[in-house]
Amino acid sequence: MLTDKRILLIIGGGIAAYKSLLLIRLLRGAGAAVTPVLTHAGAEFVTPLSVSALAGEKVYTDLFDLTDEAEMGHIQLSRVADLIVVAPATADLLAKMAQGRADDLASTLLLATDTGVLVAPAMNVRMWEHAATRRNVAQLAADGVRFVGPDAGEMACGEFGPGRLAEPEAIMAAIRAALTTGPLAGRHVIVTSGPTHEPIDPVRYIANRSSGAQGTAIAAALRDLGADVTFVTGPAAVPAPAGVTVVAVETAAEMLAAVEAALPADAAVMAAAVADWRVANAAGSKMKKDGSGKAPALEFAENPDILATVSKGDARPRLVVGFAAETDDVVAHATAKRLRKGCDWIVANDVSPATGIMGGTENAVTVISADGAESWPRMGKDQVARKLAERIAAALKNS
Ligand code: CTP
């Protein structure tokens, strides 16, 4: 429940603004109070009357309304909230936020606030992928702004890709996570997850069987303890959790770049099954049979080791956790891997086919640290995730 919580909801322009009405209903249903702020562009899509009727409160639209003595000043308006939620956030609003501009009520509130800010972007896919928006998002994330979405899918403008406003239920999950005062509140944790895809040509790739289930469960467990999670995921079978910042990548090189862009962090958990090798002679166009019956020869180059790079890098998080999937001599191999890669803990598991762990719902892990090896009983991947998240919270407690 969100009883006693007040959300200042800024509704930007865009066709997705209608979903903010559903969000208001969910917030009110969960017991939260909603102070709505409608930008001029937002008012082109939803009416002030419907917003205020659902919120049960006055809707604010204009900066200069607030200069009236009888009104609440904008500084105060931005501070009485427990959280500011911007949904939908347009490319323009993100740009203003990143630059610290204050030329209307919404941007002024965002600049004047000392409260947490959660942003749910919605825009055309090209605008979302534009270098300028990438810069603005990276800047805002570095400033501590949380993100939920955007989702990928068909858009109102007829294009397809990331840019759709996250569903109201996912925004609710992110709001709950942002308001959690768990032991990891205020901590930034990077989690890598899923496989990587290494292209052979534009239509073929090399991959592995990682489902992303364990990494996803870990990200959700860290979120539930209040962490601000950046979830860097390869093309996984299971969907990314709500309430975390999702960075979707394909290759190991992209994963390393995304992790480095997400630093600094208090902790990093590298649960991804990163391909050790990429195809060095990947073709720029589809490889064709030439009729000779001769198979093409693939050449491989070693991928960067993300875990080792982060563990040995200048911006090393205080706690770095790696995984080791082994089929024999699990503890010996994983102990050597911890030292070789320079991480603090290795979560080792036996992925021999007989264990049914790879692709299954359970895991039996041994956690290896400088203090030795500790074997946990076989349990659900969600339970492993919760136990690991609690360990991480305990390790970061006194820093
Ligand atoms: N890892 C990584 N980048 C890579 C390879 C692996 O970050 N290029 C990380 C994984 O996310 C995991 C850990 O390193 O946390 C162990 O990966 P694993 O593939 O088991 O180790 P390898 O170095 O490949 O060792 P080996 O092949 O000998 O098992």
Short mmCIF file of C-alpha atoms and ligand atoms in Angstrom, two decimals:
data_model
loop_
_atom_site.label_atom_id
_atom_site.label_comp_id
_atom_site.label_asym_id
_atom_site.label_seq_id
_atom_site.Cartn_x
_atom_site.Cartn_y
_atom_site.Cartn_z
CA MET A 1 0.00 0.00 0.00
CA LEU A 2 1.04 3.59 -0.58
CA THR A 3 -1.06 5.04 2.25
CA ASP A 4 0.25 8.40 3.48
CA LYS A 5 2.35 8.80 0.33
CA ARG A 6 1.94 11.83 -1.91
CA ILE A 7 2.95 11.57 -5.55
CA LEU A 8 3.46 14.69 -7.64
CA LEU A 9 2.53 13.45 -11.10
CA ILE A 10 3.78 15.49 -14.05
CA ILE A 11 1.92 14.59 -17.24
CA GLY A 12 3.86 15.52 -20.37
CA GLY A 13 2.58 15.72 -23.92
CA GLY A 14 2.07 12.71 -26.15
CA ILE A 15 -0.58 10.21 -27.06
CA ALA A 16 0.49 8.05 -24.10
CA ALA A 17 -0.81 10.72 -21.71
CA TYR A 18 -4.11 8.82 -21.55
CA LYS A 19 -2.30 6.09 -19.59
CA SER A 20 -1.57 8.64 -16.86
CA LEU A 21 -5.30 8.58 -16.10
CA LEU A 22 -5.07 4.84 -15.41
CA LEU A 23 -1.97 5.49 -13.32
CA ILE A 24 -3.86 8.02 -11.19
CA ARG A 25 -6.59 5.44 -10.56
CA LEU A 26 -4.03 2.81 -9.53
CA LEU A 27 -2.27 5.28 -7.24
CA ARG A 28 -5.51 6.35 -5.58
CA GLY A 29 -6.54 2.70 -5.28
CA ALA A 30 -3.27 1.95 -3.48
CA GLY A 31 -3.99 4.74 -1.00
CA ALA A 32 -1.65 7.43 -2.38
CA ALA A 33 -2.56 11.09 -2.77
CA VAL A 34 -1.83 12.55 -6.20
CA THR A 35 -0.93 16.16 -6.97
CA PRO A 36 -1.32 16.43 -10.75
CA VAL A 37 0.67 18.81 -12.91
CA LEU A 38 -0.34 18.94 -16.55
CA THR A 39 2.02 20.54 -19.07
CA HIS A 40 0.55 22.58 -21.90
CA ALA A 41 1.47 19.79 -24.31
CA GLY A 42 -0.11 17.22 -21.96
CA ALA A 43 -3.35 19.24 -21.95
CA GLU A 44 -3.58 18.67 -25.72
CA PHE A 45 -4.11 14.97 -25.00
CA VAL A 46 -5.99 14.76 -21.68
CA THR A 47 -8.20 17.42 -20.17
CA PRO A 48 -7.50 19.15 -16.85
CA LEU A 49 -11.03 18.19 -15.82
CA SER A 50 -10.51 14.44 -16.20
CA VAL A 51 -7.13 14.63 -14.46
CA SER A 52 -8.43 16.57 -11.47
CA ALA A 53 -11.61 14.48 -11.26
CA LEU A 54 -9.61 11.25 -11.01
CA ALA A 55 -6.96 12.71 -8.70
CA GLY A 56 -9.59 14.37 -6.53
CA GLU A 57 -7.35 17.46 -6.41
CA LYS A 58 -6.71 20.68 -8.26
CA VAL A 59 -4.59 20.26 -11.35
CA TYR A 60 -1.66 22.68 -11.74
CA THR A 61 -0.71 23.82 -15.21
CA ASP A 62 0.91 27.23 -15.09
CA LEU A 63 4.00 28.55 -13.40
CA PHE A 64 2.42 31.91 -12.87
CA ASP A 65 -0.71 30.52 -11.21
CA LEU A 66 1.57 29.81 -8.32
CA THR A 67 2.83 33.33 -7.81
CA ASP A 68 -0.56 34.22 -6.42
CA GLU A 69 -0.29 34.65 -2.66
CA ALA A 70 -3.19 32.32 -2.15
CA GLU A 71 -1.45 29.49 -4.01
CA MET A 72 1.23 27.14 -2.88
CA GLY A 73 4.64 28.28 -4.18
CA HIS A 74 6.38 26.04 -6.67
CA ILE A 75 9.23 25.21 -4.31
CA GLN A 76 6.77 24.01 -1.71
CA LEU A 77 4.68 22.15 -4.26
CA SER A 78 7.76 20.19 -5.35
CA ARG A 79 8.74 19.32 -1.81
CA VAL A 80 5.56 18.15 -0.17
CA ALA A 81 5.63 15.07 -2.39
CA ASP A 82 7.30 11.80 -1.42
CA LEU A 83 8.13 11.20 -5.06
CA ILE A 84 7.86 13.08 -8.35
CA VAL A 85 6.71 10.91 -11.24
CA VAL A 86 6.95 12.16 -14.83
CA ALA A 87 4.64 10.06 -17.02
CA PRO A 88 4.77 10.38 -19.92
CA ALA A 89 8.12 12.16 -20.18
CA THR A 90 8.74 13.56 -23.64
CA ALA A 91 12.16 13.92 -25.29
CA ASP A 92 11.80 17.66 -24.77
CA LEU A 93 11.11 17.30 -21.05
CA LEU A 94 14.11 14.96 -20.63
CA ALA A 95 16.30 17.49 -22.44
CA LYS A 96 15.11 20.29 -20.17
CA MET A 97 15.69 18.16 -17.09
CA ALA A 98 19.19 17.17 -18.21
CA GLN A 99 20.07 20.83 -18.78
CA GLY A 100 18.45 22.11 -15.62
CA ARG A 101 16.13 24.47 -17.47
CA ALA A 102 13.13 25.97 -15.71
CA ASP A 103 10.91 27.72 -18.23
CA ASP A 104 7.55 26.24 -17.29
CA LEU A 105 5.88 24.80 -14.22
CA ALA A 106 6.94 21.15 -14.78
CA SER A 107 10.63 21.91 -15.40
CA THR A 108 10.69 24.45 -12.55
CA LEU A 109 9.29 21.89 -10.12
CA LEU A 110 11.83 19.32 -11.28
CA LEU A 111 14.68 21.76 -10.73
CA ALA A 112 13.43 22.99 -7.37
CA THR A 113 12.79 19.58 -5.83
CA ASP A 114 14.83 17.72 -3.25
CA THR A 115 12.59 14.65 -3.65
CA GLY A 116 13.30 11.54 -5.71
CA VAL A 117 12.26 11.62 -9.36
CA LEU A 118 10.97 8.70 -11.43
CA VAL A 119 10.64 9.18 -15.16
CA ALA A 120 8.56 7.09 -17.60
CA PRO A 121 9.62 8.18 -21.10
CA ALA A 122 7.39 7.90 -24.16
CA MET A 123 8.38 9.06 -27.60
CA ASN A 124 9.01 8.02 -31.16
CA VAL A 125 11.65 5.27 -31.40
CA ARG A 126 14.05 7.45 -33.41
CA MET A 127 13.82 10.19 -30.82
CA TRP A 128 14.50 7.68 -28.02
CA GLU A 129 17.50 6.28 -29.87
CA HIS A 130 18.88 9.67 -30.93
CA ALA A 131 22.33 10.43 -29.56
CA ALA A 132 21.00 13.56 -27.85
CA THR A 133 18.36 11.59 -25.93
CA ARG A 134 20.94 8.89 -25.07
CA ARG A 135 23.14 11.64 -23.59
CA ASN A 136 20.25 13.17 -21.68
CA VAL A 137 19.16 9.81 -20.25
CA ALA A 138 22.73 8.96 -19.20
CA GLN A 139 23.07 12.38 -17.55
CA LEU A 140 19.79 12.05 -15.69
CA ALA A 141 20.64 8.51 -14.53
CA ALA A 142 23.98 9.84 -13.24
CA ASP A 143 22.04 12.58 -11.43
CA GLY A 144 20.06 9.88 -9.62
CA VAL A 145 16.85 10.05 -11.66
CA ARG A 146 15.13 6.65 -11.91
CA PHE A 147 13.64 5.32 -15.13
CA VAL A 148 10.86 2.92 -15.92
CA GLY A 149 10.52 1.85 -19.55
CA PRO A 150 10.08 2.71 -22.31
CA ASP A 151 8.71 -0.58 -23.63
CA ALA A 152 9.30 -1.86 -27.13
CA GLY A 153 6.36 -2.42 -29.43
CA GLU A 154 4.21 -0.91 -32.10
CA MET A 155 3.78 2.80 -31.64
CA ALA A 156 0.94 5.18 -32.36
CA CYS A 157 3.08 6.75 -35.10
CA GLY A 158 3.22 3.38 -36.91
CA GLU A 159 6.88 2.64 -36.15
CA PHE A 160 8.15 -0.26 -34.06
CA GLY A 161 10.76 -0.31 -31.30
CA PRO A 162 11.45 1.09 -27.84
CA GLY A 163 9.51 4.24 -27.06
CA ARG A 164 6.13 3.16 -25.68
CA LEU A 165 5.21 4.36 -22.23
CA ALA A 166 5.62 1.56 -19.65
CA GLU A 167 2.31 0.03 -18.63
CA PRO A 168 0.68 1.69 -15.59
CA GLU A 169 1.22 -1.52 -13.53
CA ALA A 170 4.96 -1.40 -14.27
CA ILE A 171 5.07 2.29 -13.33
CA MET A 172 3.31 1.37 -10.07
CA ALA A 173 5.98 -1.28 -9.34
CA ALA A 174 8.69 1.30 -9.99
CA ILE A 175 6.94 3.80 -7.71
CA ARG A 176 6.76 1.20 -4.93
CA ALA A 177 10.46 0.39 -5.44
CA ALA A 178 11.40 4.08 -5.37
CA LEU A 179 9.52 4.58 -2.10
CA THR A 180 10.96 1.50 -0.44
CA THR A 181 13.16 2.30 2.46
CA GLY A 182 14.95 -1.05 2.46
CA PRO A 183 18.55 -1.64 3.49
CA LEU A 184 19.73 -0.90 -0.06
CA ALA A 185 17.86 2.43 -0.39
CA GLY A 186 20.15 4.97 -2.02
CA ARG A 187 22.50 2.25 -3.34
CA HIS A 188 23.13 1.77 -7.03
CA VAL A 189 23.69 -1.82 -8.14
CA ILE A 190 24.48 -2.97 -11.69
CA VAL A 191 23.28 -6.45 -12.66
CA THR A 192 24.22 -8.18 -15.92
CA SER A 193 22.00 -10.99 -17.08
CA GLY A 194 21.07 -13.30 -19.95
CA PRO A 195 23.16 -14.55 -22.86
CA THR A 196 24.97 -12.44 -25.42
CA HIS A 197 24.46 -12.83 -29.17
CA GLU A 198 27.58 -12.61 -31.30
CA PRO A 199 26.77 -12.04 -34.98
CA ILE A 200 28.07 -14.29 -37.75
CA ASP A 201 26.34 -12.20 -40.40
CA PRO A 202 23.29 -9.88 -40.22
CA VAL A 203 20.88 -12.83 -39.76
CA ARG A 204 22.88 -15.44 -37.82
CA TYR A 205 24.53 -15.39 -34.44
CA ILE A 206 26.26 -17.49 -31.80
CA ALA A 207 24.43 -17.68 -28.47
CA ASN A 208 24.09 -19.87 -25.39
CA ARG A 209 21.26 -21.40 -23.38
CA SER A 210 21.13 -18.86 -20.53
CA SER A 211 17.49 -17.90 -19.85
CA GLY A 212 18.35 -14.86 -17.73
CA ALA A 213 16.15 -16.27 -14.91
CA GLN A 214 18.75 -16.03 -12.14
CA GLY A 215 19.96 -12.55 -13.11
CA THR A 216 16.37 -11.30 -13.38
CA ALA A 217 15.51 -12.71 -9.94
CA ILE A 218 18.59 -11.05 -8.46
CA ALA A 219 17.68 -7.67 -9.97
CA ALA A 220 14.14 -7.96 -8.56
CA ALA A 221 15.42 -8.98 -5.11
CA LEU A 222 17.86 -6.04 -5.01
CA ARG A 223 15.04 -3.71 -6.10
CA ASP A 224 12.82 -5.06 -3.33
CA LEU A 225 15.50 -4.14 -0.79
CA GLY A 226 15.39 -0.58 -2.11
CA ALA A 227 18.36 -0.59 -4.50
CA ASP A 228 18.42 1.53 -7.62
CA VAL A 229 19.18 -1.25 -10.11
CA THR A 230 20.65 -0.88 -13.59
CA PHE A 231 19.82 -4.14 -15.36
CA VAL A 232 22.05 -4.74 -18.37
CA THR A 233 20.56 -7.67 -20.21
CA GLY A 234 21.35 -9.68 -23.31
CA PRO A 235 18.46 -11.20 -25.30
CA ALA A 236 16.98 -13.26 -22.44
CA ALA A 237 14.00 -15.64 -22.46
CA VAL A 238 12.41 -14.18 -19.33
CA PRO A 239 11.15 -10.57 -19.27
CA ALA A 240 13.11 -7.92 -17.38
CA PRO A 241 11.70 -7.00 -13.96
CA ALA A 242 9.66 -3.84 -13.50
CA GLY A 243 11.03 -0.99 -11.43
CA VAL A 244 14.63 -1.22 -12.61
CA THR A 245 16.53 0.66 -15.30
CA VAL A 246 16.76 -1.78 -18.21
CA VAL A 247 19.59 -1.49 -20.73
CA ALA A 248 19.07 -4.07 -23.49
CA VAL A 249 22.21 -5.18 -25.36
CA GLU A 250 23.14 -7.97 -27.75
CA THR A 251 26.90 -8.48 -27.81
CA ALA A 252 29.58 -8.74 -25.11
CA ALA A 253 31.15 -5.50 -26.41
CA GLU A 254 27.80 -3.69 -26.03
CA MET A 255 27.36 -5.18 -22.57
CA LEU A 256 30.76 -3.90 -21.44
CA ALA A 257 30.01 -0.43 -22.83
CA ALA A 258 26.62 -0.37 -21.06
CA VAL A 259 28.14 -1.47 -17.75
CA GLU A 260 30.89 1.13 -17.98
CA ALA A 261 28.32 3.83 -18.82
CA ALA A 262 26.28 2.82 -15.75
CA LEU A 263 29.22 3.24 -13.34
CA PRO A 264 29.71 4.40 -10.63
CA ALA A 265 27.86 1.83 -8.54
CA ASP A 266 28.02 0.51 -5.00
CA ALA A 267 27.93 -3.08 -6.20
CA ALA A 268 27.91 -5.08 -9.43
CA VAL A 269 26.51 -8.57 -9.91
CA MET A 270 27.65 -10.15 -13.16
CA ALA A 271 25.17 -12.96 -13.76
CA ALA A 272 25.29 -12.80 -17.57
CA ALA A 273 26.50 -15.78 -19.56
CA VAL A 274 28.80 -13.71 -21.75
CA ALA A 275 30.12 -15.34 -24.90
CA ASP A 276 33.86 -15.75 -24.50
CA TRP A 277 34.38 -15.45 -28.24
CA ARG A 278 32.98 -13.33 -31.04
CA VAL A 279 33.24 -13.98 -34.77
CA ALA A 280 36.19 -11.90 -35.95
CA ASN A 281 35.27 -12.26 -39.62
CA ALA A 282 31.52 -11.61 -39.25
CA ALA A 283 30.08 -10.76 -42.66
CA GLY A 284 28.41 -7.42 -43.33
CA SER A 285 25.84 -9.08 -45.58
CA LYS A 286 24.18 -12.50 -45.48
CA MET A 287 26.61 -15.35 -46.17
CA LYS A 288 25.47 -17.39 -49.19
CA LYS A 289 26.23 -20.93 -50.29
CA ASP A 290 28.57 -20.67 -53.27
CA GLY A 291 27.64 -24.09 -54.70
CA SER A 292 31.08 -25.59 -54.06
CA GLY A 293 29.91 -27.45 -50.95
CA LYS A 294 32.73 -25.79 -48.99
CA ALA A 295 31.67 -24.57 -45.52
CA PRO A 296 32.74 -21.05 -44.56
CA ALA A 297 35.51 -20.86 -41.95
CA LEU A 298 34.67 -18.72 -38.95
CA GLU A 299 37.52 -17.01 -37.15
CA PHE A 300 37.11 -16.10 -33.51
CA ALA A 301 38.45 -13.28 -31.37
CA GLU A 302 38.29 -13.20 -27.58
CA ASN A 303 35.65 -10.95 -26.06
CA PRO A 304 36.50 -8.51 -23.28
CA ASP A 305 35.95 -10.00 -19.83
CA ILE A 306 33.41 -7.63 -18.31
CA LEU A 307 33.75 -8.99 -14.78
CA ALA A 308 37.55 -8.74 -14.81
CA THR A 309 37.51 -5.30 -16.46
CA VAL A 310 35.13 -3.88 -13.85
CA SER A 311 36.91 -5.64 -10.94
CA LYS A 312 40.27 -4.21 -11.97
CA GLY A 313 39.03 -0.82 -13.25
CA ASP A 314 39.37 2.63 -11.70
CA ALA A 315 35.64 2.94 -10.97
CA ARG A 316 35.45 -0.45 -9.23
CA PRO A 317 32.26 -0.84 -7.16
CA ARG A 318 32.94 -1.66 -3.52
CA LEU A 319 31.49 -5.14 -4.01
CA VAL A 320 31.83 -7.11 -7.24
CA VAL A 321 30.10 -10.47 -7.53
CA GLY A 322 30.73 -12.92 -10.37
CA PHE A 323 29.18 -16.23 -11.32
CA ALA A 324 30.83 -19.45 -12.35
CA ALA A 325 28.99 -22.14 -14.22
CA GLU A 326 31.05 -25.31 -13.97
CA THR A 327 30.54 -28.96 -14.72
CA ASP A 328 33.37 -30.45 -12.65
CA ASP A 329 35.60 -29.51 -9.69
CA VAL A 330 33.16 -26.67 -9.04
CA VAL A 331 34.80 -25.19 -5.93
CA ALA A 332 38.39 -25.48 -7.17
CA HIS A 333 37.58 -23.89 -10.54
CA ALA A 334 35.45 -21.17 -9.01
CA THR A 335 38.06 -20.33 -6.36
CA ALA A 336 40.70 -19.92 -9.06
CA LYS A 337 38.25 -17.85 -11.15
CA ARG A 338 37.65 -15.44 -8.22
CA LEU A 339 41.36 -14.72 -7.97
CA ARG A 340 41.90 -14.55 -11.73
CA LYS A 341 39.05 -12.10 -12.31
CA GLY A 342 39.66 -10.01 -9.18
CA CYS A 343 36.05 -10.03 -7.91
CA ASP A 344 35.01 -10.28 -4.24
CA TRP A 345 32.60 -13.19 -4.41
CA ILE A 346 31.93 -15.92 -6.93
CA VAL A 347 28.55 -17.62 -6.92
CA ALA A 348 29.38 -21.03 -8.33
CA ASN A 349 26.97 -23.63 -9.58
CA ASP A 350 27.17 -27.06 -11.12
CA VAL A 351 25.49 -26.87 -14.52
CA SER A 352 26.00 -30.52 -15.49
CA PRO A 353 22.87 -31.56 -17.44
CA ALA A 354 21.95 -34.06 -14.68
CA THR A 355 21.42 -31.17 -12.20
CA GLY A 356 18.66 -29.61 -14.36
CA ILE A 357 19.83 -26.16 -13.19
CA MET A 358 20.46 -24.51 -16.58
CA GLY A 359 17.03 -23.40 -17.77
CA GLY A 360 15.36 -24.76 -14.59
CA THR A 361 13.72 -22.94 -11.69
CA GLU A 362 16.08 -24.15 -8.95
CA ASN A 363 19.72 -23.57 -8.20
CA ALA A 364 22.28 -25.05 -5.81
CA VAL A 365 25.12 -22.59 -5.33
CA THR A 366 28.38 -22.29 -3.46
CA VAL A 367 29.41 -18.76 -2.56
CA ILE A 368 33.16 -18.28 -2.61
CA SER A 369 34.76 -15.29 -0.93
CA ALA A 370 38.07 -14.47 0.71
CA ASP A 371 36.65 -16.28 3.77
CA GLY A 372 36.23 -19.59 1.95
CA ALA A 373 33.40 -21.56 0.32
CA GLU A 374 29.84 -21.76 1.65
CA SER A 375 27.40 -24.18 0.04
CA TRP A 376 23.72 -23.23 0.10
CA PRO A 377 21.07 -25.93 -0.08
CA ARG A 378 19.23 -26.39 -3.38
CA MET A 379 16.41 -23.83 -3.53
CA GLY A 380 14.35 -21.77 -5.99
CA LYS A 381 16.26 -19.20 -8.07
CA ASP A 382 14.07 -16.52 -6.40
CA GLN A 383 15.25 -17.69 -2.97
CA VAL A 384 18.90 -17.72 -4.06
CA ALA A 385 18.34 -14.18 -5.31
CA ARG A 386 16.79 -13.00 -2.03
CA LYS A 387 19.53 -14.57 0.06
CA LEU A 388 22.23 -13.06 -2.17
CA ALA A 389 20.56 -9.62 -2.07
CA GLU A 390 20.48 -9.78 1.74
CA ARG A 391 24.18 -10.69 1.80
CA ILE A 392 24.94 -7.76 -0.49
CA ALA A 393 22.94 -5.42 1.75
CA ALA A 394 24.86 -6.67 4.80
CA ALA A 395 28.21 -6.22 3.03
CA LEU A 396 27.39 -2.65 1.97
CA LYS A 397 25.88 -1.70 5.33
CA ASN A 398 28.92 -0.11 6.85
CA SER A 399 30.22 1.79 3.87
N1 CTP B 1 32.12 -12.91 -17.65
C1 CTP B 1 32.22 -11.62 -18.12
N2 CTP B 1 32.71 -11.38 -19.37
C2 CTP B 1 33.13 -12.41 -20.14
C3 CTP B 1 33.03 -13.73 -19.67
C4 CTP B 1 32.51 -13.95 -18.43
O1 CTP B 1 31.84 -10.70 -17.41
N3 CTP B 1 33.61 -12.14 -21.35
C5 CTP B 1 31.63 -13.13 -16.28
C6 CTP B 1 30.30 -13.82 -16.18
O2 CTP B 1 29.23 -12.89 -16.14
C7 CTP B 1 30.44 -14.55 -14.85
C8 CTP B 1 31.92 -14.87 -14.77
O3 CTP B 1 32.55 -13.96 -15.64
O4 CTP B 1 30.16 -13.70 -13.76
C9 CTP B 1 32.29 -16.28 -15.10
O5 CTP B 1 32.09 -16.58 -16.40
P1 CTP B 1 32.58 -17.95 -17.06
O6 CTP B 1 32.14 -17.88 -18.46
O7 CTP B 1 32.15 -19.10 -16.21
O8 CTP B 1 34.15 -17.84 -16.88
P2 CTP B 1 35.26 -17.93 -17.95
O9 CTP B 1 36.15 -16.78 -17.73
O10 CTP B 1 34.67 -18.10 -19.28
O11 CTP B 1 36.05 -19.23 -17.52
P3 CTP B 1 35.99 -20.69 -18.12
O12 CTP B 1 35.69 -20.55 -19.57
O13 CTP B 1 37.31 -21.22 -17.80
O14 CTP B 1 34.88 -21.37 -17.37
#
